[in-house]
Amino acid sequence: AGYVALTFDDGPTAATTSQIVSTLRLYGASATVFPTGQNAQNNASLMQTYKNAGLQIGNHSWDHPHLVNMSESDVRSQLSRTQQVVQQTAGVTPQVFRPPYGEVNQTVRSVASSLGLTVVTWDVDSADWNNASASAIRQAAQRLQPGQVILMHDWPGATVQALPGILQDLQARNLCAGQISPTTGRAVAPLTGTPGGGDNGGG
């Protein structure tokens, strides 16, 4: 019936990343991860885990600040340092950018664009960052429609618990967990070629 995008922000996380990846693999599902540069640098082997699972790897700034309050040069530093460390740790260059807190302004958009990044927010917020229960996270995912994107995070235990049920529900609705098109910012079939989707269109 179509594709939806499961996204996981703020990783990689020692406690939970491997569980999320193994659950996705078990169901043959893809996802998009938005690591911070800091976490990517500190957990380089888990960046390889993301890559080896064929996940799409995006950019979530260096250390999750409120970018809309920052100067253009500081925003550029946040994004470009993260681009570099993802390239170093996972061997892919991100093409999608999730702004921390979903906050964007013209400066953030123009810097992202200059680095070849498409700004991607979300259609459904799982509220997993706000202590939502596993069942509430699973219920939120049931609102997903084809092409839509759900916000989840890499670190909450409840998200790890909710994920098998989310994937079962998607299968029951004949929806596939795909990736995010850097062209449209919508969910599409998993991008072929490199896991970052970087071999088709100026990566």
Short mmCIF file of C-alpha atoms in Angstrom, two decimals:
data_model
loop_
_atom_site.label_atom_id
_atom_site.label_comp_id
_atom_site.label_asym_id
_atom_site.label_seq_id
_atom_site.Cartn_x
_atom_site.Cartn_y
_atom_site.Cartn_z
CA ALA A 1 0.00 0.00 0.00
CA GLY A 2 2.99 2.28 0.32
CA TYR A 3 5.99 3.27 2.38
CA VAL A 4 6.38 5.07 5.70
CA ALA A 5 9.59 6.27 7.32
CA LEU A 6 10.59 5.22 10.80
CA THR A 7 13.18 7.69 12.10
CA PHE A 8 15.40 7.43 15.16
CA ASP A 9 17.11 10.58 16.43
CA ASP A 10 20.05 11.20 18.79
CA GLY A 11 21.91 7.90 18.34
CA PRO A 12 23.92 5.91 18.32
CA THR A 13 23.44 4.81 21.94
CA ALA A 14 25.39 1.99 23.55
CA ALA A 15 22.37 0.62 25.43
CA THR A 16 19.78 0.52 22.65
CA THR A 17 21.14 0.93 19.10
CA SER A 18 22.00 -2.73 18.57
CA GLN A 19 18.52 -3.82 19.76
CA ILE A 20 16.78 -1.41 17.39
CA VAL A 21 18.92 -2.55 14.46
CA SER A 22 18.42 -6.25 15.17
CA THR A 23 14.63 -5.78 15.43
CA LEU A 24 14.57 -3.94 12.08
CA ARG A 25 16.63 -6.71 10.51
CA LEU A 26 14.36 -9.41 11.94
CA TYR A 27 11.39 -7.83 10.14
CA GLY A 28 13.33 -6.94 7.00
CA ALA A 29 12.50 -3.29 7.63
CA SER A 30 14.52 -0.20 6.91
CA ALA A 31 14.66 3.10 8.80
CA THR A 32 16.38 6.46 8.82
CA VAL A 33 18.68 7.37 11.70
CA PHE A 34 19.66 10.91 12.60
CA PRO A 35 22.77 10.68 14.78
CA THR A 36 24.37 13.68 16.43
CA GLY A 37 27.97 14.26 15.43
CA GLN A 38 29.08 13.91 19.03
CA ASN A 39 27.45 10.49 19.44
CA ALA A 40 28.72 9.35 16.06
CA GLN A 41 32.26 10.24 17.09
CA ASN A 42 31.92 8.54 20.49
CA ASN A 43 30.28 5.36 19.10
CA ALA A 44 32.02 4.80 15.79
CA SER A 45 31.47 1.03 15.83
CA LEU A 46 27.71 1.56 16.19
CA MET A 47 27.79 3.85 13.16
CA GLN A 48 29.09 0.78 11.30
CA THR A 49 26.16 -1.18 12.76
CA TYR A 50 23.77 1.36 11.19
CA LYS A 51 25.57 1.17 7.87
CA ASN A 52 25.79 -2.62 7.78
CA ALA A 53 22.03 -2.86 8.39
CA GLY A 54 21.45 -0.74 5.28
CA LEU A 55 19.87 2.10 7.25
CA GLN A 56 19.73 5.59 5.82
CA ILE A 57 21.99 7.83 7.89
CA GLY A 58 21.14 11.51 8.24
CA ASN A 59 22.52 14.50 10.14
CA HIS A 60 21.10 15.76 13.46
CA SER A 61 23.63 18.54 14.22
CA TRP A 62 26.72 18.16 16.37
CA ASP A 63 25.29 18.39 19.89
CA HIS A 64 21.56 19.18 19.54
CA PRO A 65 21.45 22.95 20.17
CA HIS A 66 18.65 25.39 19.32
CA LEU A 67 20.01 26.23 15.86
CA VAL A 68 17.48 29.02 15.31
CA ASN A 69 19.26 31.07 18.00
CA MET A 70 22.69 30.67 16.41
CA SER A 71 24.72 32.62 13.85
CA GLU A 72 25.14 31.29 10.35
CA SER A 73 28.76 30.32 11.00
CA ASP A 74 27.80 28.38 14.14
CA VAL A 75 24.98 26.59 12.31
CA ARG A 76 27.41 25.72 9.51
CA SER A 77 29.90 24.34 12.03
CA GLN A 78 27.18 22.19 13.66
CA LEU A 79 26.15 20.67 10.34
CA SER A 80 29.46 20.40 8.52
CA ARG A 81 31.31 18.78 11.44
CA THR A 82 28.54 16.19 11.63
CA GLN A 83 28.74 15.56 7.88
CA GLN A 84 32.47 14.90 8.27
CA VAL A 85 32.22 12.56 11.24
CA VAL A 86 29.40 10.51 9.65
CA GLN A 87 31.56 10.18 6.55
CA GLN A 88 34.53 9.10 8.69
CA THR A 89 32.61 6.60 10.83
CA ALA A 90 30.04 5.18 8.40
CA GLY A 91 31.53 5.98 4.99
CA VAL A 92 28.40 7.78 3.77
CA THR A 93 27.57 11.44 3.31
CA PRO A 94 24.16 12.36 4.74
CA GLN A 95 21.61 13.86 2.36
CA VAL A 96 18.85 14.44 4.91
CA PHE A 97 18.96 16.69 7.98
CA ARG A 98 16.67 16.58 11.02
CA PRO A 99 16.86 19.92 12.87
CA PRO A 100 16.98 19.53 16.67
CA TYR A 101 13.50 20.17 18.15
CA GLY A 102 12.25 20.48 14.56
CA GLU A 103 13.26 24.15 14.66
CA VAL A 104 14.11 25.77 11.34
CA ASN A 105 14.52 29.29 10.01
CA GLN A 106 15.92 30.71 6.80
CA THR A 107 19.52 30.48 8.07
CA VAL A 108 19.18 26.81 8.97
CA ARG A 109 17.53 26.04 5.63
CA SER A 110 20.15 27.85 3.55
CA VAL A 111 23.09 26.27 5.40
CA ALA A 112 21.53 22.80 5.08
CA SER A 113 20.89 23.37 1.39
CA SER A 114 24.47 24.56 0.79
CA LEU A 115 25.72 21.28 2.29
CA GLY A 116 23.43 19.21 0.04
CA LEU A 117 21.02 18.41 2.87
CA THR A 118 17.22 18.25 2.69
CA VAL A 119 15.50 19.37 5.90
CA VAL A 120 13.20 16.59 7.16
CA THR A 121 10.83 17.03 10.10
CA TRP A 122 7.94 14.63 10.85
CA ASP A 123 4.23 13.99 10.43
CA VAL A 124 3.68 11.93 13.58
CA ASP A 125 5.43 12.53 16.91
CA SER A 126 5.65 9.34 18.97
CA ALA A 127 6.41 11.44 22.10
CA ASP A 128 8.93 8.76 23.10
CA TRP A 129 11.23 11.58 24.25
CA ASN A 130 8.52 12.57 26.75
CA ASN A 131 8.26 9.24 28.61
CA ALA A 132 5.51 7.84 26.39
CA SER A 133 4.80 4.17 27.12
CA ALA A 134 5.57 1.45 24.60
CA SER A 135 1.85 1.05 23.88
CA ALA A 136 1.41 4.81 23.34
CA ILE A 137 4.36 4.83 20.92
CA ARG A 138 2.86 1.88 19.05
CA GLN A 139 -0.53 3.66 18.89
CA ALA A 140 1.11 6.82 17.52
CA ALA A 141 2.67 4.76 14.72
CA GLN A 142 -0.78 3.47 13.75
CA ARG A 143 -1.61 7.01 12.55
CA LEU A 144 1.05 6.82 9.83
CA GLN A 145 -0.20 7.17 6.25
CA PRO A 146 1.80 6.34 3.10
CA GLY A 147 4.63 8.81 2.54
CA GLN A 148 4.65 9.98 6.14
CA VAL A 149 7.46 10.16 8.68
CA ILE A 150 7.33 9.31 12.40
CA LEU A 151 9.66 10.85 14.98
CA MET A 152 11.22 8.37 17.38
CA HIS A 153 14.52 8.33 19.25
CA ASP A 154 17.39 5.93 19.51
CA TRP A 155 17.64 5.89 23.31
CA PRO A 156 14.23 5.30 25.01
CA GLY A 157 13.72 1.76 26.27
CA ALA A 158 10.00 2.09 25.51
CA THR A 159 10.82 2.64 21.81
CA VAL A 160 12.85 -0.58 21.73
CA GLN A 161 9.87 -2.37 23.33
CA ALA A 162 7.36 -0.81 20.93
CA LEU A 163 9.26 -1.50 17.72
CA PRO A 164 8.23 -5.16 17.09
CA GLY A 165 4.56 -4.22 17.48
CA ILE A 166 4.97 -1.20 15.22
CA LEU A 167 6.48 -3.39 12.50
CA GLN A 168 3.75 -6.03 12.92
CA ASP A 169 1.07 -3.33 12.62
CA LEU A 170 2.67 -1.95 9.45
CA GLN A 171 2.73 -5.44 7.92
CA ALA A 172 -0.93 -5.91 8.82
CA ARG A 173 -1.75 -2.63 7.05
CA ASN A 174 0.38 -3.63 4.04
CA LEU A 175 2.75 -0.72 4.65
CA CYS A 176 6.53 -1.01 4.34
CA ALA A 177 9.15 0.79 6.40
CA GLY A 178 11.24 2.57 3.78
CA GLN A 179 13.58 5.53 3.73
CA ILE A 180 13.31 9.25 3.08
CA SER A 181 13.73 10.68 -0.40
CA PRO A 182 16.33 13.48 -0.32
CA THR A 183 14.38 15.02 -3.20
CA THR A 184 10.95 15.22 -1.61
CA GLY A 185 11.51 14.55 2.10
CA ARG A 186 8.80 11.86 1.93
CA ALA A 187 8.95 8.14 2.64
CA VAL A 188 9.87 5.98 -0.37
CA ALA A 189 11.21 2.49 -1.04
CA PRO A 190 14.67 1.96 0.46
CA LEU A 191 17.23 3.77 -1.63
CA THR A 192 19.40 1.45 -3.67
CA GLY A 193 23.17 1.53 -3.76
CA THR A 194 25.00 2.94 -0.76
CA PRO A 195 23.10 2.83 2.54
CA GLY A 196 23.24 6.64 2.71
CA GLY A 197 21.60 6.79 -0.68
CA GLY A 198 24.56 8.85 -1.77
CA ASP A 199 25.28 7.35 -5.18
CA ASN A 200 22.21 8.72 -6.94
CA GLY A 201 22.17 12.44 -7.21
CA GLY A 202 25.24 14.38 -6.24
CA GLY A 203 26.15 12.62 -3.00
#
